[in-house]
Tab-separated table of C-alpha atoms and ligand atoms in Angstrom:
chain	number	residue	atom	x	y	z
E	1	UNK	CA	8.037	-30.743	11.800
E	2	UNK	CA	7.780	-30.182	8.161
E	3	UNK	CA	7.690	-25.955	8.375
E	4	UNK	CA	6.700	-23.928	4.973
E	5	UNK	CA	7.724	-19.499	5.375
E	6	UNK	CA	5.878	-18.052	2.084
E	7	UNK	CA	7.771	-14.848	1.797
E	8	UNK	CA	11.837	-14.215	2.836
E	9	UNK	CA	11.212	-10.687	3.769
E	10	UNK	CA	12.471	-9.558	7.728
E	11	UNK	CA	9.013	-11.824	8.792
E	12	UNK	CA	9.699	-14.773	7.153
E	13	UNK	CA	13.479	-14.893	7.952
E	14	UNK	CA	13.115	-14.262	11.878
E	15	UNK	CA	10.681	-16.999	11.506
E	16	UNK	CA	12.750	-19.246	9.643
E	17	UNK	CA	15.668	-18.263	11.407
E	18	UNK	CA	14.324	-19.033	14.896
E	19	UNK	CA	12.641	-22.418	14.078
E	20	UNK	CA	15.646	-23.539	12.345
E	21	UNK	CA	17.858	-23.384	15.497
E	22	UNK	CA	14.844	-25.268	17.210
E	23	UNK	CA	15.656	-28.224	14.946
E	24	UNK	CA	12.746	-27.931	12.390
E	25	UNK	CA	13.419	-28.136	8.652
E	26	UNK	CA	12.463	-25.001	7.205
E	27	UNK	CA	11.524	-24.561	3.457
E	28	UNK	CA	11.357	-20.876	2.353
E	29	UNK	CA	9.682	-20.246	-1.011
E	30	UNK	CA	10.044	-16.376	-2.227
E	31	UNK	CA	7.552	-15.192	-5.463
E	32	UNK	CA	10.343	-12.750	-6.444
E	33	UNK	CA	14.182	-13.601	-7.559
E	34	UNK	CA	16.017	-11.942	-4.180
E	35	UNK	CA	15.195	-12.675	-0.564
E	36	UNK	CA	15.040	-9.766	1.929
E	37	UNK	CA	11.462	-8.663	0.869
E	38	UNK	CA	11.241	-4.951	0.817
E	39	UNK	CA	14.438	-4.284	2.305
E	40	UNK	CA	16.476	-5.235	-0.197
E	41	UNK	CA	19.843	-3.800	-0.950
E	42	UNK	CA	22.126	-3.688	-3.573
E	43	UNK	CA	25.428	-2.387	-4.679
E	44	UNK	CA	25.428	0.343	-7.446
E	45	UNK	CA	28.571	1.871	-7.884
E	46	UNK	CA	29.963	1.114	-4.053
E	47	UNK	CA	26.833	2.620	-3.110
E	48	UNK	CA	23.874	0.296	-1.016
E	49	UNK	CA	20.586	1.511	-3.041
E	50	UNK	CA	17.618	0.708	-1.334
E	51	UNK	CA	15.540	-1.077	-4.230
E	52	UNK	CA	11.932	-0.330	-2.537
E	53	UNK	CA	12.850	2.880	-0.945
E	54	UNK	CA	14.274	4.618	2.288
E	55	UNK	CA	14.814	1.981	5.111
E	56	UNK	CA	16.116	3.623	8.382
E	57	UNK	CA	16.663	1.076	11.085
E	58	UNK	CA	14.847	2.470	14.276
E	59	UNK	CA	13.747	1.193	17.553
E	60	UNK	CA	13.472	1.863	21.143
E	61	UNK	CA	12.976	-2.073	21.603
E	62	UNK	CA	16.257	-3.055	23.344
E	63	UNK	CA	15.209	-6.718	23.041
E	64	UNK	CA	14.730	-5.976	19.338
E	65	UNK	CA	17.770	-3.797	18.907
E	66	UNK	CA	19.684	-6.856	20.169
E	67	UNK	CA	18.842	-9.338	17.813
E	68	UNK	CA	18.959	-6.902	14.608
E	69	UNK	CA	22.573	-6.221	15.746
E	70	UNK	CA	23.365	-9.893	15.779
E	71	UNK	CA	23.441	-9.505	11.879
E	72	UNK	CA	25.091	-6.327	11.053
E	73	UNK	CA	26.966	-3.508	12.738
E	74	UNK	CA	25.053	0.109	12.157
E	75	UNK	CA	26.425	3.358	11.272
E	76	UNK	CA	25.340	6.515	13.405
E	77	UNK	CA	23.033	7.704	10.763
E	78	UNK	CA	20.108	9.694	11.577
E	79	UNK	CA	17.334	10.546	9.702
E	80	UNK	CA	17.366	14.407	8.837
E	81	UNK	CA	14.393	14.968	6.260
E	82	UNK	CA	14.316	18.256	4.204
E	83	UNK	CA	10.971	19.492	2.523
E	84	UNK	CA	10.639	20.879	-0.789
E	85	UNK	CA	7.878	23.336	-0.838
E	86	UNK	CA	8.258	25.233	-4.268
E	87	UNK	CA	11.459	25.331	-3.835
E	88	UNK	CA	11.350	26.814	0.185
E	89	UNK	CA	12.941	24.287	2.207
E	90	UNK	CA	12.087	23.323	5.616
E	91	UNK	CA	13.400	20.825	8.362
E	92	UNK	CA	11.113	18.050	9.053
E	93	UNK	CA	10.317	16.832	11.392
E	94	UNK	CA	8.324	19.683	12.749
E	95	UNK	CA	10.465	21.298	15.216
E	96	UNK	CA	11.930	24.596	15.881
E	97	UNK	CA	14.101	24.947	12.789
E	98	UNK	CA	10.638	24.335	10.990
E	99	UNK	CA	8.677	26.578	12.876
E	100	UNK	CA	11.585	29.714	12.858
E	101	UNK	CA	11.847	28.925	8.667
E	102	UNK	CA	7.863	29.304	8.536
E	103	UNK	CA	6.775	32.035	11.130
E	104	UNK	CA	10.367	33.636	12.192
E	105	UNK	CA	9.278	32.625	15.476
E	106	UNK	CA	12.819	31.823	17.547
E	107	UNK	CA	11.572	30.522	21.647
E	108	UNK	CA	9.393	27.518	21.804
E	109	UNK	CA	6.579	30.305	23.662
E	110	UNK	CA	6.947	31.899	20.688
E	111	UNK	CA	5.958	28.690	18.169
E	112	UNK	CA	3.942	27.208	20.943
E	113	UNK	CA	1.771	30.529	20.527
E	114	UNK	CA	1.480	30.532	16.885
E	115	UNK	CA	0.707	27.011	16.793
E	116	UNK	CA	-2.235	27.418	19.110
E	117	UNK	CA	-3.605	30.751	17.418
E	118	UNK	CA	-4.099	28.639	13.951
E	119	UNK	CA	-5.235	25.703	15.885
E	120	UNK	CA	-7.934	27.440	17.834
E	121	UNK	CA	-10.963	25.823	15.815
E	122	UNK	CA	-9.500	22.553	17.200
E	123	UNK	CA	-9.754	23.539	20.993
E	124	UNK	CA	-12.001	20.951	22.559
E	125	UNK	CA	-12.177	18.919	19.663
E	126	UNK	CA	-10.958	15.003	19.198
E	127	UNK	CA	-9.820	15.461	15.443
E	128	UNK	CA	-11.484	12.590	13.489
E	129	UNK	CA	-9.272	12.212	10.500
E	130	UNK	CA	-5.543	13.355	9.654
E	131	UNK	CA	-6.522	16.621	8.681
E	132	UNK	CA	-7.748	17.676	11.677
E	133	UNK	CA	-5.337	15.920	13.391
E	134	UNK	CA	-2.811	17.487	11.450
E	135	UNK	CA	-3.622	20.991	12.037
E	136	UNK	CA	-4.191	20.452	16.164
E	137	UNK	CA	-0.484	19.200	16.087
E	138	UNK	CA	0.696	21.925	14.163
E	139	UNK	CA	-2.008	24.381	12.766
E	140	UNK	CA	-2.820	25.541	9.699
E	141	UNK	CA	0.389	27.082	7.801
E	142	UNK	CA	2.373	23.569	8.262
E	143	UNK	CA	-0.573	22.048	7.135
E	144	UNK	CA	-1.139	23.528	3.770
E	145	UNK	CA	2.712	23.350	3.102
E	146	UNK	CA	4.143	20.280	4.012
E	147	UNK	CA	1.380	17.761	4.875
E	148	UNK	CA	-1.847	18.614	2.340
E	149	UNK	CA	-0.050	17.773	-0.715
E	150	UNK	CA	2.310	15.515	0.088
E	151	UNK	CA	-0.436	13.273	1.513
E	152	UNK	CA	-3.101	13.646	-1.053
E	153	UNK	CA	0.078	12.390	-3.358
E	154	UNK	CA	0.992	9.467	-1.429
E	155	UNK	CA	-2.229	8.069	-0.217
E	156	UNK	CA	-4.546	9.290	-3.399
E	157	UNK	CA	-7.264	10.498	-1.421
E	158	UNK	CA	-8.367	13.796	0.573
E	159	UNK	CA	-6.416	13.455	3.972
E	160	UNK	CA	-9.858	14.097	5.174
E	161	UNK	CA	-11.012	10.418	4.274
E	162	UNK	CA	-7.416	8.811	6.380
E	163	UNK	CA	-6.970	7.944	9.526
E	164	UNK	CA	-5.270	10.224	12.238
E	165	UNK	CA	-2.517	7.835	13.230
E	166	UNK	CA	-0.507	7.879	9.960
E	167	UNK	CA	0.460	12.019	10.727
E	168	UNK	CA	0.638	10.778	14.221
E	169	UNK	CA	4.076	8.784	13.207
E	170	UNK	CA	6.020	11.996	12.785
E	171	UNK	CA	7.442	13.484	15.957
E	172	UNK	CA	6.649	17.484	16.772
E	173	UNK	CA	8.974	19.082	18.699
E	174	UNK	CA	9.551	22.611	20.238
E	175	UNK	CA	13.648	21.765	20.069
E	176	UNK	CA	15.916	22.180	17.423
E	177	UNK	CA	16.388	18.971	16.866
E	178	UNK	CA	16.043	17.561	13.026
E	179	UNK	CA	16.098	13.705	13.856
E	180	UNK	CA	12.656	12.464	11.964
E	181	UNK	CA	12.299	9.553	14.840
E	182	UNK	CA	12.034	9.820	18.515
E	183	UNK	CA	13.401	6.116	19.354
E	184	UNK	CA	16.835	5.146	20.985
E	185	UNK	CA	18.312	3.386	18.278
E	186	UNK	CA	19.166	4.328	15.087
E	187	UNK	CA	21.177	3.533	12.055
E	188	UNK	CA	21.910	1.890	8.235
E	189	UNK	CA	23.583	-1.466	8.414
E	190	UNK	CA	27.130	-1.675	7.286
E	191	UNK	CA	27.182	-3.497	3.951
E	192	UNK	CA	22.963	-2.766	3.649
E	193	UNK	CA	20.032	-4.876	4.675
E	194	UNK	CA	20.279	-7.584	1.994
E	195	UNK	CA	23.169	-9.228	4.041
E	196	UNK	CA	21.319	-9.514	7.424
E	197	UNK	CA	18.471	-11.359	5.684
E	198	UNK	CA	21.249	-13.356	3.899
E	199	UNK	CA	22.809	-14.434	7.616
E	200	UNK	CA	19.306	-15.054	8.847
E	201	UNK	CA	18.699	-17.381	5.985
E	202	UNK	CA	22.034	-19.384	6.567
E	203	UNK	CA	21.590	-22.440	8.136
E	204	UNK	CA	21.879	-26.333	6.620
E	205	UNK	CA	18.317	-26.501	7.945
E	206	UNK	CA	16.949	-23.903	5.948
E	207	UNK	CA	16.262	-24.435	1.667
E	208	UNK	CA	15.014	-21.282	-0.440
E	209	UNK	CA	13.799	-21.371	-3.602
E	210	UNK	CA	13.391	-18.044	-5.312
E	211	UNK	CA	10.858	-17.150	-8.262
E	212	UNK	CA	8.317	-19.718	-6.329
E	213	UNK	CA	4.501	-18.393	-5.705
E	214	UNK	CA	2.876	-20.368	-3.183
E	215	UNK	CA	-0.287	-19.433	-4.961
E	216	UNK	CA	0.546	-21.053	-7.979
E	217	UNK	CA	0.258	-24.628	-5.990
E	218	UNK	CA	-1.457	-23.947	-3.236
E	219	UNK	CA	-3.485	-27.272	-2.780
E	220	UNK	CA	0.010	-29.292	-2.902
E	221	UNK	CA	1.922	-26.782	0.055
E	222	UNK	CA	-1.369	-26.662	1.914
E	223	UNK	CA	-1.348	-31.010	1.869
E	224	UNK	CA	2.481	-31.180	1.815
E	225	UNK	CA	3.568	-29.028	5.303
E	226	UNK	CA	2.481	-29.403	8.943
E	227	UNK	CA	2.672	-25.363	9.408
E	228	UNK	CA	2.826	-22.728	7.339
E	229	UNK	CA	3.678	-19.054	7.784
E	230	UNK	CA	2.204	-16.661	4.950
E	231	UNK	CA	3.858	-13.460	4.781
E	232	UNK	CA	1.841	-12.244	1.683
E	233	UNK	CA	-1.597	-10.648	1.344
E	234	UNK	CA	-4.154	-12.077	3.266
E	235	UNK	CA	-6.967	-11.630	0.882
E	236	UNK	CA	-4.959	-12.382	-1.923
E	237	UNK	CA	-4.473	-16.578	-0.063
E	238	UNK	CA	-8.336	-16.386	-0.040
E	239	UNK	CA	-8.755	-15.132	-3.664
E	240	UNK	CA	-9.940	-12.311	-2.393
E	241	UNK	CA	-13.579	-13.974	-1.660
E	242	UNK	CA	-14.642	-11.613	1.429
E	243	UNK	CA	-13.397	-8.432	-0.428
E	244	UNK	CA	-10.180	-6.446	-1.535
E	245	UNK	CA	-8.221	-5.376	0.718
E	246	UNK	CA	-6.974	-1.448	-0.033
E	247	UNK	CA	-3.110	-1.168	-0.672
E	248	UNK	CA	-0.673	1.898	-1.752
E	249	UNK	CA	1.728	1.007	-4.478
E	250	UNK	CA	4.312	2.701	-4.859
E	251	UNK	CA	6.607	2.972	-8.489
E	252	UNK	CA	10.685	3.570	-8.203
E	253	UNK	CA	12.924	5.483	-10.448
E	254	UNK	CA	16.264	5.273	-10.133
E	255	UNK	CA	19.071	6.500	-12.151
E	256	UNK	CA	23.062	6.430	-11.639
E	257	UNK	CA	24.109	10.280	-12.203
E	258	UNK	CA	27.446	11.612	-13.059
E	259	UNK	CA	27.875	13.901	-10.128
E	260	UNK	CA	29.457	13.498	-6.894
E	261	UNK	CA	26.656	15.340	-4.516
E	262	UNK	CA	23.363	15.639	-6.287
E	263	UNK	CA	20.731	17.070	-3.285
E	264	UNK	CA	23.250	16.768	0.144
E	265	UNK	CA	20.947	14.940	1.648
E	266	UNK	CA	19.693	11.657	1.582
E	267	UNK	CA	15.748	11.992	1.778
E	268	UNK	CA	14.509	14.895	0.268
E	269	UNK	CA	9.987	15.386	0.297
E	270	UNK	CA	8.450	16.933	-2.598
E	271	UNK	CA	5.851	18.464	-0.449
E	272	UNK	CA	3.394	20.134	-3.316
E	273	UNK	CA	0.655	18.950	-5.449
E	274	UNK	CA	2.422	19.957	-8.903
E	275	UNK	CA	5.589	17.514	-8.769
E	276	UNK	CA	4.331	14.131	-9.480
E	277	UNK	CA	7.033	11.838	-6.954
E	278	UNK	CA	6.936	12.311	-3.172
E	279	UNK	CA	10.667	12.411	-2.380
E	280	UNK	CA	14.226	11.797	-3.825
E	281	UNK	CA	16.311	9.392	-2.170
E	282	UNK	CA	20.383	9.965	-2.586
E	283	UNK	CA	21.767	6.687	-1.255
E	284	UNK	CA	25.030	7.502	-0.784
E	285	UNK	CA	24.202	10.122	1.984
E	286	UNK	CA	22.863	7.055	4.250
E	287	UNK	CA	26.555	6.064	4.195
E	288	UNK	CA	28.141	9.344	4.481
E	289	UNK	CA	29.214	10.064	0.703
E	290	UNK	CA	30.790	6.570	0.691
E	291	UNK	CA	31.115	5.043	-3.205
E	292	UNK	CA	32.382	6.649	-6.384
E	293	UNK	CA	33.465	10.266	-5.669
E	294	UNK	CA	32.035	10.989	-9.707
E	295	UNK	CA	28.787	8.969	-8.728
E	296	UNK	CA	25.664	9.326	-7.145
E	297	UNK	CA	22.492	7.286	-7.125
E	298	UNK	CA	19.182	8.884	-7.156
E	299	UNK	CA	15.428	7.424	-6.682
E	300	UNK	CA	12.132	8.910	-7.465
E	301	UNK	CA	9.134	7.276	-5.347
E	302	UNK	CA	6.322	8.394	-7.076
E	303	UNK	CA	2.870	6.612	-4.833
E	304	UNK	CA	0.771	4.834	-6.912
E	305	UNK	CA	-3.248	3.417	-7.147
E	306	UNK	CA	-2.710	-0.249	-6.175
E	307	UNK	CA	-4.465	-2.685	-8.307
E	308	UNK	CA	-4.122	-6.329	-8.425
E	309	UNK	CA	-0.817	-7.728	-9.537
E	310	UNK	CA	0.898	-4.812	-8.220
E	311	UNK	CA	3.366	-4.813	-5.285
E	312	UNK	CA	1.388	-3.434	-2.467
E	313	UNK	CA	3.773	-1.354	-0.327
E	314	UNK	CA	0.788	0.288	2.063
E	315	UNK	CA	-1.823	-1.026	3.798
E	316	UNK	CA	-4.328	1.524	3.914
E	317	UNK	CA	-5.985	1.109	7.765
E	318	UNK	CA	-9.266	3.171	7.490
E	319	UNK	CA	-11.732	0.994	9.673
E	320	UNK	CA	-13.602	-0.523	6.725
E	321	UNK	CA	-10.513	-2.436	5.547
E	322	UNK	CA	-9.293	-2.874	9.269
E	323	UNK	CA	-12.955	-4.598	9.849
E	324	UNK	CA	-12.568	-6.372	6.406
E	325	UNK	CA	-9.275	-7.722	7.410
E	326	UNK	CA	-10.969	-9.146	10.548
E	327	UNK	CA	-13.174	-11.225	8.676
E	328	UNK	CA	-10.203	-12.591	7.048
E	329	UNK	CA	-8.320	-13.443	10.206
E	330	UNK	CA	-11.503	-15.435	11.250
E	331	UNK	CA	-11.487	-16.919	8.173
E	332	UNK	CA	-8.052	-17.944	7.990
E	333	UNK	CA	-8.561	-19.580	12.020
E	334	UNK	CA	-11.204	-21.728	10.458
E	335	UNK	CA	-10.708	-22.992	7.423
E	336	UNK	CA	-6.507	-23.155	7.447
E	337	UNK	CA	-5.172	-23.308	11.007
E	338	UNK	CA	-2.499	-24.932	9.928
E	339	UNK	CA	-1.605	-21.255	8.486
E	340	UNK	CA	-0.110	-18.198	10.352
E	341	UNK	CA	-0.399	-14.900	8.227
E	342	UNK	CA	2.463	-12.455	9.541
E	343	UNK	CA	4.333	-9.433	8.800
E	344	UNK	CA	3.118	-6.212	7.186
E	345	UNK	CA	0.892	-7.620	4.546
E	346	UNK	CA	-0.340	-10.961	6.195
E	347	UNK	CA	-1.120	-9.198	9.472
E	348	UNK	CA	-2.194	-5.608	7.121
E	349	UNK	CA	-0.379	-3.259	9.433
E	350	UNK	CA	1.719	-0.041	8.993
E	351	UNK	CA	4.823	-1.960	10.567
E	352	UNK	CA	8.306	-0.525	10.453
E	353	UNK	CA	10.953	-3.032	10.561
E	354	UNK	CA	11.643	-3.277	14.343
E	355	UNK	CA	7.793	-3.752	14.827
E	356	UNK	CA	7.704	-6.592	12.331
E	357	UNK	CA	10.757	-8.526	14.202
E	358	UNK	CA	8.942	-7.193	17.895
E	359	UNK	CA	5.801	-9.179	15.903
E	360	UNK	CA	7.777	-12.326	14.609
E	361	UNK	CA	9.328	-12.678	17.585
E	362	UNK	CA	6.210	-12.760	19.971
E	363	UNK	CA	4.409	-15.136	17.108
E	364	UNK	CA	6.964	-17.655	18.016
E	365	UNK	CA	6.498	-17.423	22.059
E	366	UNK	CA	2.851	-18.153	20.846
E	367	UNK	CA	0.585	-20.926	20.969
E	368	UNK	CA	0.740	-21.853	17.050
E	369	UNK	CA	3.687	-24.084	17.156
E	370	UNK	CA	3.472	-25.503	20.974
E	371	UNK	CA	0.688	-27.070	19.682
E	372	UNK	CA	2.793	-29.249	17.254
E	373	UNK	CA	5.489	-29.832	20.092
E	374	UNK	CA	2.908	-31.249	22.311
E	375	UNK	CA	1.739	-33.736	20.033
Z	401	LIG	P1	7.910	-7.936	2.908
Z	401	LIG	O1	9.260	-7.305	2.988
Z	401	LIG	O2	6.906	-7.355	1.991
Z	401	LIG	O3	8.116	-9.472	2.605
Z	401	LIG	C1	7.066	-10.315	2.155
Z	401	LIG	C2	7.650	-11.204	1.082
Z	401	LIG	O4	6.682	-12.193	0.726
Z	401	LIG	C3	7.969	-10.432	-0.203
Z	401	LIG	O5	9.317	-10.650	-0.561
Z	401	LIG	C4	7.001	-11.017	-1.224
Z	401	LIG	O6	7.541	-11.077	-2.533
Z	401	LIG	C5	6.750	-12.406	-0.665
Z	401	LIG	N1	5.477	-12.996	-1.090
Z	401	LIG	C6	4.251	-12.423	-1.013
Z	401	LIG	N2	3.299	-13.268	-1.505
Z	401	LIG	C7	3.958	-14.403	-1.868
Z	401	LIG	C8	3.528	-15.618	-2.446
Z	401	LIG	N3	2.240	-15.841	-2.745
Z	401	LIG	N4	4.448	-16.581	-2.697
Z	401	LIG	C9	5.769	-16.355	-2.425
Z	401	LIG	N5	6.232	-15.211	-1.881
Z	401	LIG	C10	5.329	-14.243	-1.600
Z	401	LIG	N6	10.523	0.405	7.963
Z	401	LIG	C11	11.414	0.963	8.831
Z	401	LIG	O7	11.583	0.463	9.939
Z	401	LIG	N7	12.122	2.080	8.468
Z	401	LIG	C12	11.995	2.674	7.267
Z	401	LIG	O8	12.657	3.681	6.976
Z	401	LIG	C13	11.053	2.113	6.349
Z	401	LIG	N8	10.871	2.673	5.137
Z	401	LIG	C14	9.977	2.122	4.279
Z	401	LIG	C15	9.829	2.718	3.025
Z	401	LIG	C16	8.938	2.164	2.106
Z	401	LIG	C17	8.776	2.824	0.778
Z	401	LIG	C18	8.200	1.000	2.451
Z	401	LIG	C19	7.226	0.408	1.467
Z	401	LIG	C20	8.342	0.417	3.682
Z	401	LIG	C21	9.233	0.958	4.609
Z	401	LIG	N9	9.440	0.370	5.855
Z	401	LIG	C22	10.333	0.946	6.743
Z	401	LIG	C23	8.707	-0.853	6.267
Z	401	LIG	C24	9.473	-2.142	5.960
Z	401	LIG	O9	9.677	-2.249	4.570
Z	401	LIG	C25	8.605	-3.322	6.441
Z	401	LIG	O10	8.357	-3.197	7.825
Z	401	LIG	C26	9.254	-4.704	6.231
Z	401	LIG	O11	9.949	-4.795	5.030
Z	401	LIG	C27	8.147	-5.744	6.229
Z	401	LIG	O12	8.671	-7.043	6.184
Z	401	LIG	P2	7.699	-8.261	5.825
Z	401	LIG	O13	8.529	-9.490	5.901
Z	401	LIG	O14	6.481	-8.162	6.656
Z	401	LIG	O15	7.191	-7.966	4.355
Z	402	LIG	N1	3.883	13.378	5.731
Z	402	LIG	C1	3.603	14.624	5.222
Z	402	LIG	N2	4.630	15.373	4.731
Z	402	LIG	C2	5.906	14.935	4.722
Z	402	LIG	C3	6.187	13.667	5.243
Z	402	LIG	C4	5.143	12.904	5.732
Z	402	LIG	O1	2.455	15.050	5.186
Z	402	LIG	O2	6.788	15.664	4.237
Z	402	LIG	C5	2.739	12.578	6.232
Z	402	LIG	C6	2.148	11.674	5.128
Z	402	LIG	O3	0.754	11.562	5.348
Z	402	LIG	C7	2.836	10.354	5.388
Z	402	LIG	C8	2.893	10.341	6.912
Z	402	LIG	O4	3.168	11.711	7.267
Z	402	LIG	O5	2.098	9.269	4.868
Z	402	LIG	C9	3.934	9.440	7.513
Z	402	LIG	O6	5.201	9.801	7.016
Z	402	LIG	P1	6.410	8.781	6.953
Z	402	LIG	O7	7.626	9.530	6.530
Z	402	LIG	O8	6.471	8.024	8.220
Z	402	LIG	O9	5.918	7.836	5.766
Z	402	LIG	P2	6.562	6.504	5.145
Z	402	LIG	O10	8.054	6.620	5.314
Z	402	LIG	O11	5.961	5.371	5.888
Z	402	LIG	O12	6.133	6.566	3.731
C-alpha cells in the first residue's frame, strides 16, 4: 500500500513507524525544515531547549510508557512549577505548600476549611465555566492570584467564556507534594525528544521530505496515495469552507544568558495581568544543571491571538468549535475517506503527548487500514 503521513510530529511518526514494520512504504512529507513537530529539541550550549516550549513526558498508560521508552531512556525529572505573583511565589500545583504560603494554614482541616468558606457560593452548584470551576476547587484567593490572570493571558478571553476542563488538568492536593502531574510516569528523555522522533523515523521503508506542504499539491497526493494520514488542521485541508476553527498561538523568546543559574527552576508562571509572557522556561533545570556551567538558556512564551498562517499551538474546545469540528469530521468521512485526520490538530484536542501515542496507537487497531488489507 502506497501510505502518505502529512506531518512528522509524535502522530505522524507512531503512524509511520508502525505501518512501516507492517511492510507498507511510508512517505512522510513535513511543511517545516525539522521532524518531531512540536516537540522538537535542540542543543544550545550542551543544553536540550525545547523550541515550542515545556514538554514533560507523563503518563499513567503502562502500554504507552512502554513504547515511548523503546526510544529513549528518561531522567527522574518531575515537574515542580513555581508562580510568580508580583513577585510572591507560590508552589503549584495547588497543594499544601500553596495553601500554608497563601492563608498560613498548616493541617489539610485547616486548608480544607478555608477552601470551603470562600467556596460557599459554589455549594450545590455544577460550575459552568472555568471560573466557577476554578474557585469550587480552590476558592476565591487562589483564584484571583494564580489562575485569573494567567488565564485571561494565555487563552485571551474572560475565563468565564472557557470551558471547565482546561483548570480541571491541574491536580489539587491537601499534601505537600509539588509534582504538577498525578500520573505514574514521569521524565525528560536523555539526549531530548528530537532523537526519539529521529529513531521512529528510521527505517529503509520510510522517505521524509522536509519543507513539503501537502496543501500546496493537494489534488496530486490526494490521486497519488491509497491512504493518507493528516496530522494538520482539519479546517485548514478543507479551506476552511464550514468555518474557522479557534486556535491559541503561542510566540517564543529565547535567549542564551551568561549566567550559570538564572531562576533555579525550570518552569517558572508569570501569574499577573501586568507581565506580558506566561512563564520562563530554564532548560537546563529539566536536565539537572547539565551544559555550560557559565550558560543558561532562557524562553519567554508569551500566548498569542491565532490568525491564519500562524502555528496554532491550542485548540480552543468551547462547544461551538467542538460542534464545528464535528461537521468537519463528517465532512472529511464523505468526501476523502481515503484520509485519516489525527493528532492534536487533525483530531482538535487538548492532547498531551502520551494521549496522542494512546490515540495513534488505537487508530492503527482500527478499521481504516483493515479495509485496504482485505482487499
Ligand atoms: P504536532 O507536533 O503539531 O505535529 C504536526 C506536524 O504536522 C507539525 O510538524 C506540522 O508542521 C505538520 N503539518 C501541519 N500541516 C501540514 C501540512 N499541510 N503539510 C505538511 N506538514 C504539515 N504534552 C505533554 O505531554 N507534556 C507537556 O509538557 C507538553 N507541553 C506542551 C507545551 C506547549 C507550549 C504545547 C503547545 C504543547 C505541549 N504539549 C505537551 C503537547 C504536545 O506538544 C502535543 O501533544 C504533541 O506534540 C502533538 O503531536 P502531533 O503529532 O499531534 O502534532
Ligand atoms: N493555569 C493557571 N495558572 C497557572 C497555570 C495554569 O491558571 O499558573 C490554568 C490555565 O488556564 C491553563 C490551565 O491551567 O491554561 C492548564 O495549565 P497547564 O499548565 O496544563 O497548561 P499548558 O501546559 O497546556 O499550557
Amino acid at each position: 500500500m502506497k501510505l502518505l503521513v502529512v506531518g512528522a510530529g509524535l502522530f505522524g511518526a507512531t503512524v509511520a513507524r508502525e505501518r512501516a514494520l507492517k511492510g507498507d512504504e511510508v512517505d512522510v512529507i513535513e511543511k517545516r525544515d525539522h521532524i518531531a513537530g512540536n516537540i522538537y529539541t535542540e542543543e544550545i550550549e550542551g543544553i536540550q531547549v525545547h523550541r515550542y516550549g515545556a514538554h514533560i513526558f507523563h503518563t499513567s498508560n503502562q502500554k504507552t510508557w512502554d513504547y515511548i521508552n523503546q526510544f529513549a531512556t528518561f531522567n527522574r525529572y518531575t515537574n515542580e512549577v513555581i508562580a510568580n505573583y508580583k513577585g510572591e511565589i507560590y508552589n503549584l500545583p495547588f497543594n499544601m505548600n500553596t495553601f500554608n504560603k497563601m492563608w498560613g494554614v498548616v493541617t489539610p482541616e485547616q486548608a480544607k476549611h478555608k477552601i470551603n468558606e470562600q467556596r460557599s457560593k459554589m455549594t450545590g452548584k455544577t460550575p459552568q465555566n472555568l471560573e466557577e470551576q476554578a474557585i469550587s476547587l480552590v476558592g476565591t484567593d487562589i483564584y484571583k492570584k494564580l489562575i485569573k490572570d494567567y488565564t485571561a493571558k494565555q487563552w485571551g478571553r474572560d475565563p468565564k467564556e472557557l470551558p471547565s476542563f482546561i483548570i480541571r488538568r491541574l491536580p489539587v492536593r491537601l499534601t505537600y507534594n509539588n509534582n504538577y502531574f498525578n500520573d505514574l510516569y514521569q521524565g525528560i528523555p536523555v539526549g531530548g525528544y528530537t532523537q526519539i522522533v529521529e529513531k521512529m523515523l528510521n527505517s529503509p521503508r520510510i522517505r521524509v521530505q522536509l519543507n513539503t506542504d501537502f496543501l500546496s499539491n493537494r489534488d496530486m497526493y490526494l490521486e497519488q496515495y491509497d491512504r493518507i494520514v493528516y496530522t494538520g488542521m482539519v479546517d485548514q485541508f478543507f479551506d476552511y469552507e464550514l468555518g474557522t476553527l479557534e486556535y491559541r498561538s503561542l510566540h517564543f523568546e529565547t535567549e542564551i544568558l551568561n549566567v550559570d543559574n538564572f531562576q533555579g527552576n525550570a518552569v517558572i508562571n508569570y501569574t499577573d495581568s501586568e507581565t506580558p509572557f506566561t512563564r520562563i522556561i530554564e532548560h537546563k533545570h529539566f536536565e539537572f544543571g547539565k551544559g555550560n556551567k557559565n550558560k543558561t538558556v532562557i524562553t519567554r512564551e508569551y500566548p498569542a491571538k491565532w490568525e491564519k498562517g500562524d502555528e496554532p499551538y491550542y485548540p480552543v474546545n468551547n462547544s461551538e468549535n467542538n460542534h464545528l469540528f464535528t461537521q468537519y469530521r463528517e465532512l472529511a468521512m464523505k468526501r476523502v475517506p481515503q484520509v485519516a485526520f489525527g493528532g492534536r490538530l487533525g483530531l482538535y484536542r487538548y492532547y498531551n503527548m502520551d494521549q496522542v501515542i494512546t490515540a495513534a496507537l488505537q487508530f492503527l487497531n482500527g478499521d481504516f487500514f483493515k479495509v485496504e488489507e482485505n482487499n
